[in-house]
Amino acid sequence: MTRKNEWILAINDPSLLIIARRFNQLIQKINGVPGKISQTTAKGAISLQLDRQATDNKIEKNETITITGKTEQAVLQTATYALLREHLDQLNKGETLVQMAQERRIFMLDMGRKFFSKETILSFIDVLSFAQFNFLQLHFSENEGFRIACDTAPEIVSDDFLSKADVIEIIQYAQCCGIEIIPDFDSPGHLKQLLKNRPEWQLEKKNAEGEFEKNPTALDITNPEAVEFILSIYKEYAALFSSSTYFHIGADEFVDFDEMEAYPQLQDYAKEVYGESAEGIDAFVGYVNRIIEAINGFGFIPQVWNDGFFRLNRAEVVKLSEAVEITYWTKWNQHMAPVSTFIDRGYTVINFNDNYFYYVLGEHAGYTYPTYEKIIDSWTPDMWPQEQVVAVDTTQLPGVAVAVWADRPDAQTQEEVLLHVSEIFFAVMQKQMGDVFITKDALTAFLATILK
């Protein structure tokens, strides 16, 4: 793949033509050498082979390089991995199997607090494809900003935002790179940007003096009009992201879940709707279940954060719907349910380990920036937040995720975030494969090549 002259990229199936074009672009980006694509089964300098009966995705290096995948996406991922290894002079002769501990590798970008341009997001996608990540989660709404054009309520959109045409371009580019977008709109908390002009929809809290005050970030989920407004937002973005499989609906940090009694409105509503034994937590779970049902009806698999469900100091009357996946990020509070609770109840659970994979701008809230070395030296796929260890189950525990949270958005530029977080992707990839082969210096040089 480091040929100095023109080379041929051969494919054995017409369905690989789009894959071959993308791969051709990557080779030219790295080596600066043009290539030709041949829709024949003849051996070329590089041969892409689709074999739906294959047991493994593999690379065979002899006089030429043959890349075999079980699906079109697997062909692209395997070919991109081969290009990386060959560029680093780390691709051995003979057969190399390409296997990951888990099938989903996710990157979540907080573009709600901090604006990230279309160009930066496209660069992230380039890096993600080389690092064998296959999902990009766009967290586009936060207390501090809403970053995609909105027809339902244009006034909620921040000054810096992506147009829907920008988003469609991102989705299409990601698809060409073997990456799927996960839209992420968080409710019923984290809604300050949406509620700042609608104080009547803000939930009220009873303070220590017995007076009521508005919580500017939390939705009054007892108000039917407020709930319908949020559902209309979900509906609009369900249409925009219609090609996605998953839709993250948040449900974290709605209020302090240890202080539910400070919200008598929730308590009264829960008893009225769910019976005298119900408490405020049931009003919350009931709201989340309603959003889950709507998102499911739009054709998505919904996802939620873990921190508000099955808490050890709460006995819910209303149980979280089973039609949802759990993205497990923390157990910093002693009352949060451990990973095992969700596993035992049959939920699919994704590992968003905040001890290793939370890149919090400004190192806010006690976090320190994760590093390439820390992940390489210390993390393994069975490690979950707060030292929980759970053996990998590729069916129920199918994925791992890296997250950027822009708590202090000006702490780093877009370019700095892109560069530093990219290193984390490659650390995760190698630990997922059980094969550490990139030195930090080699990775720095490689990133300089693909991000130029």
XYZ file of N, CA, C and O in Angstrom, residues 21-178:
632
model
N -14.155 3.040 -3.572
C -13.913 4.473 -3.787
C -13.464 5.156 -2.506
O -12.549 5.987 -2.509
N -14.136 4.826 -1.398
C -13.734 5.400 -0.109
C -12.314 4.959 0.249
O -11.483 5.768 0.659
N -12.020 3.686 0.061
C -10.697 3.175 0.400
C -9.633 3.817 -0.488
O -8.531 4.143 -0.029
N -9.968 4.008 -1.735
C -9.061 4.672 -2.669
C -8.715 6.082 -2.170
O -7.552 6.507 -2.204
N -9.720 6.811 -1.677
C -9.490 8.153 -1.136
C -8.523 8.119 0.044
O -7.641 8.978 0.166
N -8.692 7.112 0.910
C -7.822 7.008 2.090
C -6.377 6.737 1.698
O -5.445 7.324 2.256
N -6.192 5.843 0.744
C -4.831 5.524 0.314
C -4.173 6.755 -0.304
O -3.001 7.064 -0.028
N -4.911 7.454 -1.138
C -4.350 8.650 -1.757
C -4.049 9.719 -0.713
O -3.050 10.447 -0.826
N -4.890 9.812 0.325
C -4.665 10.799 1.391
C -3.361 10.516 2.122
O -2.603 11.427 2.456
N -3.077 9.236 2.356
C -1.892 8.870 3.119
C -0.640 8.827 2.244
O 0.433 9.312 2.625
N -0.771 8.249 1.048
C 0.412 8.027 0.209
C 0.555 9.021 -0.940
O 1.622 9.103 -1.546
N -0.522 9.723 -1.259
C -0.449 10.666 -2.356
C -0.313 10.026 -3.719
O 0.140 10.666 -4.674
N -0.698 8.763 -3.836
C -0.545 8.024 -5.098
C -1.929 7.664 -5.623
O -2.730 7.071 -4.896
N -2.260 7.996 -6.858
C -3.578 7.654 -7.401
C -3.704 6.172 -7.697
O -2.709 5.474 -7.895
N -4.933 5.696 -7.739
C -5.162 4.289 -8.032
C -6.335 4.093 -8.966
O -7.103 5.008 -9.228
N -6.459 2.879 -9.503
C -7.571 2.503 -10.368
C -8.350 1.380 -9.717
O -7.776 0.487 -9.094
N -9.669 1.426 -9.881
C -10.546 0.391 -9.340
C -10.974 -0.524 -10.479
O -11.397 -0.062 -11.536
N -10.839 -1.824 -10.266
C -11.206 -2.807 -11.274
C -12.330 -3.681 -10.749
O -12.195 -4.303 -9.692
N -13.470 -3.726 -11.460
C -14.593 -4.562 -11.031
C -14.432 -5.975 -11.584
O -15.283 -6.490 -12.302
N -13.347 -6.596 -11.234
C -13.085 -7.975 -11.643
C -12.563 -8.715 -10.430
O -12.212 -8.124 -9.410
N -12.479 -10.017 -10.568
C -11.935 -10.831 -9.482
C -10.431 -11.030 -9.628
O -9.825 -11.741 -8.849
N -9.860 -10.391 -10.646
C -8.422 -10.533 -10.855
C -7.661 -9.920 -9.685
O -8.084 -8.941 -9.084
N -6.541 -10.519 -9.367
C -5.721 -10.011 -8.280
C -5.140 -8.653 -8.667
O -4.659 -8.454 -9.776
N -5.187 -7.702 -7.735
C -4.567 -6.413 -7.955
C -3.530 -6.183 -6.884
O -3.188 -7.074 -6.111
N -2.978 -4.998 -6.844
C -2.063 -4.657 -5.761
C -2.770 -4.844 -4.424
O -2.195 -5.285 -3.449
N -4.060 -4.524 -4.429
C -4.909 -4.765 -3.268
C -6.210 -5.350 -3.788
O -6.767 -4.876 -4.776
N -6.715 -6.385 -3.135
C -7.947 -7.029 -3.553
C -8.941 -7.019 -2.396
O -8.629 -7.474 -1.290
N -10.125 -6.444 -2.661
C -11.202 -6.434 -1.671
C -12.180 -7.540 -2.008
O -12.733 -7.577 -3.110
N -12.413 -8.436 -1.047
C -13.237 -9.619 -1.288
C -14.411 -9.658 -0.305
O -14.215 -9.642 0.913
N -15.616 -9.694 -0.854
C -16.809 -9.878 -0.037
C -17.144 -11.364 -0.011
O -17.324 -11.989 -1.055
N -17.196 -11.953 1.200
C -17.508 -13.371 1.355
C -18.474 -13.512 2.529
O -18.064 -13.538 3.690
N -19.758 -13.573 2.222
C -20.764 -13.615 3.279
C -20.747 -14.923 4.065
O -21.378 -15.029 5.118
N -20.040 -15.917 3.571
C -19.922 -17.195 4.276
C -18.656 -17.269 5.121
O -18.421 -18.273 5.814
N -17.833 -16.251 5.070
C -16.566 -16.276 5.800
C -16.810 -16.332 7.307
O -17.774 -15.766 7.820
N -15.934 -17.000 8.004
C -16.045 -17.080 9.462
C -15.355 -15.906 10.147
O -15.682 -15.559 11.281
N -14.395 -15.288 9.450
C -13.645 -14.180 10.027
C -13.381 -13.110 8.977
O -13.344 -13.391 7.773
N -13.174 -11.885 9.450
C -12.649 -10.828 8.597
C -11.125 -10.931 8.665
O -10.562 -11.030 9.758
N -10.464 -10.908 7.514
C -9.029 -11.191 7.548
C -8.265 -10.438 6.469
O -8.824 -9.949 5.486
N -6.956 -10.372 6.685
C -6.019 -9.771 5.747
C -4.986 -10.829 5.394
O -4.455 -11.516 6.286
N -4.700 -10.977 4.120
C -3.647 -11.894 3.672
C -2.616 -11.089 2.881
O -2.934 -10.499 1.847
N -1.405 -11.064 3.402
C -0.333 -10.306 2.765
C 0.730 -11.253 2.231
O 1.368 -11.979 2.987
N 0.889 -11.240 0.916
C 1.977 -11.957 0.261
C 2.568 -11.002 -0.770
O 3.011 -9.917 -0.412
N 2.555 -11.385 -2.048
C 2.995 -10.442 -3.068
C 1.984 -9.308 -3.213
O 2.319 -8.187 -3.589
N 0.736 -9.617 -2.972
C -0.330 -8.619 -2.951
C -1.035 -8.713 -1.604
O -0.731 -9.593 -0.787
N -1.980 -7.820 -1.378
C -2.743 -7.836 -0.135
C -4.207 -8.110 -0.477
O -4.809 -7.412 -1.292
N -4.770 -9.138 0.150
C -6.172 -9.497 -0.045
C -6.916 -9.275 1.257
O -6.503 -9.769 2.314
N -8.015 -8.551 1.170
C -8.816 -8.212 2.344
C -10.190 -8.844 2.180
O -10.873 -8.611 1.179
N -10.590 -9.649 3.162
C -11.860 -10.370 3.082
C -12.750 -9.967 4.246
O -12.318 -9.943 5.402
N -14.014 -9.645 3.935
C -14.970 -9.292 4.972
C -16.305 -9.969 4.751
O -16.662 -10.324 3.624
N -17.049 -10.146 5.855
C -18.343 -10.835 5.786
C -19.467 -9.926 5.297
O -20.497 -10.406 4.841
N -19.274 -8.607 5.418
C -20.236 -7.625 4.930
C -19.469 -6.504 4.251
O -18.239 -6.403 4.398
N -20.190 -5.646 3.541
C -19.524 -4.508 2.906
C -18.830 -3.635 3.950
O -17.693 -3.205 3.745
N -19.521 -3.363 5.055
C -18.917 -2.539 6.090
C -17.688 -3.221 6.687
O -16.677 -2.568 6.969
N -17.758 -4.530 6.863
C -16.611 -5.260 7.400
C -15.421 -5.193 6.448
O -14.271 -5.114 6.886
N -15.690 -5.220 5.139
C -14.603 -5.087 4.161
C -13.912 -3.744 4.339
O -12.672 -3.656 4.373
N -14.706 -2.674 4.468
C -14.116 -1.342 4.630
C -13.331 -1.234 5.930
O -12.201 -0.722 5.944
N -13.896 -1.706 7.026
C -13.195 -1.626 8.308
C -11.901 -2.426 8.279
O -10.851 -1.957 8.755
N -11.953 -3.620 7.706
C -10.762 -4.465 7.643
C -9.710 -3.848 6.735
O -8.509 -3.867 7.043
N -10.148 -3.279 5.619
C -9.212 -2.641 4.691
C -8.557 -1.421 5.329
O -7.344 -1.184 5.160
N -9.337 -0.639 6.066
C -8.793 0.547 6.730
C -7.773 0.144 7.789
O -6.720 0.777 7.940
N -8.072 -0.931 8.498
C -7.116 -1.441 9.486
C -5.835 -1.912 8.805
O -4.718 -1.637 9.285
N -5.976 -2.602 7.672
C -4.798 -3.055 6.928
C -3.949 -1.877 6.470
O -2.700 -1.921 6.531
N -4.601 -0.814 6.016
C -3.880 0.375 5.579
C -3.093 0.996 6.729
O -1.936 1.390 6.567
N -3.719 1.078 7.893
C -3.029 1.609 9.073
C -1.804 0.775 9.410
O -0.695 1.310 9.584
N -1.961 -0.537 9.488
C -0.829 -1.411 9.857
C 0.285 -1.361 8.819
O 1.470 -1.324 9.162
N -0.109 -1.339 7.550
C 0.903 -1.301 6.493
C 1.653 0.031 6.504
O 2.878 0.071 6.334
N 0.924 1.107 6.723
C 1.556 2.428 6.773
C 2.568 2.506 7.915
O 3.609 3.169 7.786
N 2.255 1.839 9.019
C 3.156 1.833 10.180
C 4.230 0.759 10.075
O 5.017 0.581 11.008
N 4.232 0.038 8.935
C 5.157 -1.081 8.733
C 4.955 -2.144 9.815
O 5.907 -2.742 10.314
N 3.676 -2.381 10.159
C 3.322 -3.329 11.209
C 2.433 -4.458 10.687
O 1.880 -5.219 11.488
N 2.266 -4.567 9.368
C 1.433 -5.629 8.814
C 2.319 -6.801 8.423
O 3.113 -6.719 7.474
N 2.183 -7.898 9.149
C 3.030 -9.066 8.916
C 2.598 -9.834 7.675
O 1.438 -9.786 7.261
N 3.526 -10.563 7.096
C 3.189 -11.438 5.977
C 2.355 -12.605 6.481
O 2.427 -13.001 7.639
N 1.536 -13.120 5.568
C 0.645 -14.203 5.939
C -0.728 -13.675 6.310
O -1.138 -12.603 5.863
N -1.435 -14.425 7.140
C -2.829 -14.114 7.463
C -2.955 -13.381 8.798
O -2.336 -13.766 9.786
N -3.757 -12.345 8.817
C -4.070 -11.596 10.040
C -5.580 -11.541 10.200
O -6.288 -11.051 9.319
N -6.092 -12.070 11.307
C -7.520 -11.981 11.594
C -7.807 -10.663 12.295
O -7.029 -10.215 13.152
N -8.915 -10.031 11.930
C -9.283 -8.749 12.521
C -10.536 -8.972 13.365
O -11.642 -9.140 12.846
N -10.356 -8.991 14.676
C -11.441 -9.294 15.605
C -11.457 -8.277 16.736
O -10.413 -7.879 17.243
N -12.653 -7.868 17.119
C -12.844 -6.924 18.212
C -13.574 -7.612 19.359
O -14.406 -8.491 19.144
N -13.270 -7.185 20.569
C -13.945 -7.761 21.736
C -15.441 -7.451 21.710
O -16.250 -8.256 22.160
N -15.808 -6.267 21.192
C -17.212 -5.850 21.146
C -17.514 -5.223 19.789
O -16.649 -4.598 19.176
N -18.754 -5.364 19.341
C -19.080 -4.959 17.972
C -19.339 -3.471 17.818
O -19.254 -2.930 16.721
N -19.658 -2.770 18.918
C -19.921 -1.339 18.810
C -18.826 -0.543 19.501
O -18.536 -0.762 20.686
N -18.216 0.383 18.755
C -17.254 1.335 19.310
C -17.812 2.721 19.004
O -17.970 3.089 17.849
N -18.114 3.475 20.059
C -18.912 4.691 19.941
C -18.100 5.901 20.404
O -17.367 5.826 21.396
N -18.281 7.012 19.700
C -17.746 8.289 20.168
C -18.910 9.257 20.332
O -19.670 9.489 19.396
N -19.054 9.819 21.552
C -20.093 10.807 21.811
C -19.471 12.192 21.906
O -18.521 12.398 22.668
N -20.018 13.137 21.138
C -19.500 14.505 21.093
C -20.547 15.474 21.629
O -21.643 15.590 21.077
N -20.187 16.174 22.691
C -21.061 17.191 23.268
C -20.930 18.471 22.435
O -20.080 19.320 22.694
N -21.800 18.585 21.437
C -21.831 19.778 20.596
C -22.928 20.729 21.038
O -23.209 21.721 20.371
N -23.556 20.405 22.186
C -24.556 21.284 22.757
C -23.908 22.436 23.503
O -24.216 23.611 23.274
N -22.978 22.104 24.409
C -22.281 23.144 25.158
C -21.265 23.892 24.293
O -21.067 25.087 24.460
N -20.591 23.164 23.401
C -19.552 23.762 22.564
C -19.870 23.495 21.097
O -20.117 22.347 20.714
N -19.852 24.519 20.295
C -20.108 24.341 18.866
C -18.920 23.662 18.200
O -17.771 24.054 18.386
N -19.214 22.612 17.426
C -18.223 21.960 16.580
C -18.694 22.094 15.138
O -19.837 21.753 14.812
N -17.822 22.598 14.294
C -18.193 22.852 12.908
C -18.373 21.551 12.134
O -17.899 20.485 12.551
N -19.046 21.665 11.011
C -19.198 20.507 10.117
C -17.829 19.956 9.733
O -17.618 18.728 9.732
N -16.883 20.837 9.444
C -15.551 20.397 9.020
C -14.838 19.610 10.122
O -14.197 18.585 9.853
N -14.973 20.054 11.372
C -14.351 19.326 12.479
C -14.996 17.963 12.663
O -14.312 16.953 12.889
N -16.310 17.904 12.545
C -17.004 16.624 12.701
C -16.606 15.663 11.587
O -16.396 14.462 11.831
N -16.460 16.149 10.364
C -16.007 15.289 9.267
C -14.593 14.777 9.526
O -14.278 13.616 9.215
N -13.743 15.605 10.121
C -12.389 15.147 10.471
C -12.445 14.077 11.550
O -11.684 13.099 11.513
N -13.342 14.256 12.527
C -13.532 13.208 13.534
C -13.904 11.890 12.857
O -13.409 10.822 13.231
N -14.780 11.959 11.870
C -15.223 10.745 11.179
C -14.052 10.063 10.487
O -13.923 8.828 10.531
N -13.174 10.826 9.869
C -11.983 10.234 9.242
C -11.149 9.465 10.259
O -10.710 8.336 10.015
N -10.923 10.083 11.409
C -10.112 9.430 12.445
C -10.826 8.199 12.991
O -10.219 7.132 13.183
N -12.122 8.331 13.236
C -12.885 7.210 13.771
C -12.811 5.994 12.857
O -12.718 4.856 13.329
N -12.842 6.229 11.539
C -12.801 5.095 10.616
C -11.474 4.356 10.717
O -11.448 3.123 10.685
N -10.380 5.066 10.860
C -9.084 4.406 11.018
C -8.982 3.685 12.362
O -8.317 2.651 12.463
N -9.636 4.229 13.390
C -9.572 3.635 14.726
C -10.626 2.557 14.936
O -10.819 2.086 16.061
N -11.323 2.168 13.859
C -12.293 1.078 13.898
C -13.510 1.375 14.753
O -14.193 0.463 15.233
N -13.809 2.664 14.967
C -15.068 3.032 15.612
C -16.158 3.033 14.548
O -15.907 3.346 13.385
N -17.372 2.693 14.959
C -18.439 2.597 13.959
C -19.714 3.367 14.314
O -20.712 3.263 13.597
N -19.677 4.173 15.394
C -20.817 5.022 15.737
C -20.321 6.383 16.219
O -19.336 6.461 16.962
N -21.016 7.427 15.806
C -20.773 8.790 16.269
C -22.070 9.325 16.856
O -23.064 9.473 16.152
N -22.058 9.603 18.152
C -23.235 10.094 18.862
C -23.139 11.613 18.984
O -22.203 12.137 19.590
N -24.106 12.328 18.411
C -24.104 13.785 18.412
C -25.081 14.299 19.471
O -26.298 14.256 19.293
N -24.512 14.782 20.571
C -25.286 15.316 21.695
C -25.534 16.792 21.397
O -24.746 17.656 21.766
N -26.654 17.086 20.715
C -26.814 18.409 20.120
C -27.622 19.397 20.959
O -27.819 20.546 20.558
N -28.090 18.970 22.126
C -28.848 19.868 22.998
C -28.309 19.766 24.418
O -28.059 18.670 24.925
N -28.134 20.921 25.043
C -27.660 20.972 26.426
C -28.229 22.208 27.107
O -28.887 23.039 26.480
N -27.943 22.345 28.404
C -28.373 23.542 29.122
C -27.862 24.815 28.460
O -28.530 25.846 28.448
N -26.656 24.722 27.889
C -25.991 25.915 27.366
C -26.149 26.111 25.865
O -25.619 27.089 25.328
N -26.812 25.208 25.165
C -26.908 25.411 23.737
C -27.727 24.353 23.020
O -27.880 23.224 23.506
N -28.242 24.735 21.853
C -28.963 23.824 20.968
C -28.400 24.073 19.580
O -28.470 25.186 19.061
N -27.825 23.036 18.917
C -26.897 23.279 17.819
C -27.333 22.780 16.453
O -26.516 22.729 15.533
N -28.591 22.397 16.286
C -29.086 22.029 14.955
C -30.337 22.850 14.682
O -31.192 23.016 15.558
N -30.444 23.367 13.471
C -31.609 24.170 13.093
C -32.899 23.451 13.466
O -33.018 22.236 13.305
N -33.874 24.224 13.966
C -35.128 23.644 14.457
C -36.312 24.389 13.846
O -36.431 25.611 13.982
N -37.173 23.658 13.169
C -38.376 24.248 12.588
C -39.497 24.366 13.616
O -40.309 25.299 13.567
N -39.540 23.435 14.547
C -40.605 23.416 15.554
C -40.529 24.629 16.474
O -41.557 25.235 16.806
N -39.311 24.986 16.887
C -39.116 26.113 17.804
C -37.791 26.799 17.453
O -36.776 26.578 18.129
N -37.767 27.614 16.421
C -36.506 28.236 15.971
C -35.806 29.045 17.056
O -34.576 29.182 17.024
N -36.559 29.554 18.019
C -35.972 30.412 19.050
C -35.038 29.665 20.001
O -34.251 30.288 20.721
N -35.096 28.338 20.024
C -34.229 27.591 20.941
C -32.832 27.387 20.378
O -31.914 26.970 21.096
N -32.617 27.675 19.109
C -31.342 27.383 18.445
C -30.297 28.433 18.823
O -30.583 29.636 18.839
N -29.086 27.991 19.125
C -27.983 28.880 19.483
C -27.486 29.656 18.266
O -27.776 29.299 17.121
N -26.697 30.690 18.530
C -26.158 31.507 17.438
C -25.283 30.685 16.500
O -25.315 30.871 15.279
N -24.462 29.814 17.067
C -23.635 28.914 16.259
C -24.333 27.563 16.181
O -24.562 26.918 17.208
N -24.659 27.140 14.965
C -25.413 25.899 14.817
C -25.144 25.289 13.449
O -24.598 25.932 12.546
N -25.539 24.026 13.304
C -25.473 23.336 12.023
C -26.829 23.422 11.336
O -27.866 23.243 11.981
N -26.809 23.682 10.045
C -28.048 23.612 9.283
C -28.415 22.146 9.089
O -27.588 21.241 9.277
N -29.647 21.888 8.692
C -30.033 20.510 8.416
C -29.290 19.967 7.205
O -28.987 18.762 7.144
N -28.950 20.839 6.260
C -28.132 20.408 5.120
C -26.753 19.953 5.601
O -26.199 18.969 5.091
N -26.186 20.666 6.584
C -24.907 20.252 7.174
C -25.021 18.860 7.785
O -24.149 18.003 7.610
N -26.102 18.652 8.527
C -26.290 17.364 9.203
C -26.455 16.244 8.183
O -25.888 15.151 8.346
N -27.203 16.486 7.132
C -27.376 15.469 6.097
C -26.043 15.132 5.448
O -25.740 13.950 5.193
N -25.208 16.144 5.220
C -23.879 15.885 4.658
C -23.043 15.041 5.616
O -22.336 14.116 5.196
N -23.132 15.340 6.907
C -22.401 14.554 7.909
C -22.886 13.110 7.914
O -22.082 12.169 7.932
N -24.192 12.918 7.880
C -24.760 11.563 7.882
C -24.282 10.789 6.661
O -23.840 9.637 6.763
N -24.343 11.402 5.496
C -23.961 10.723 4.254
C -22.473 10.416 4.225
O -22.055 9.329 3.791
N -21.656 11.352 4.696
C -20.210 11.105 4.737
C -19.889 9.973 5.707
O -19.070 9.093 5.413
N -20.556 9.989 6.860
C -20.340 8.922 7.840
C -20.711 7.564 7.266
O -19.990 6.568 7.477
N -21.808 7.499 6.539
C -22.225 6.237 5.929
C -21.154 5.714 4.976
O -20.869 4.512 4.953
N -20.548 6.600 4.201
C -19.476 6.190 3.280
C -18.257 5.681 4.027
O -17.456 4.916 3.468
N -18.119 6.101 5.266
C -16.963 5.708 6.077
C -17.272 4.544 7.014
O -16.442 4.193 7.863
N -18.456 3.959 6.886
C -18.815 2.828 7.734
C -19.183 3.216 9.152
O -19.065 2.400 10.077
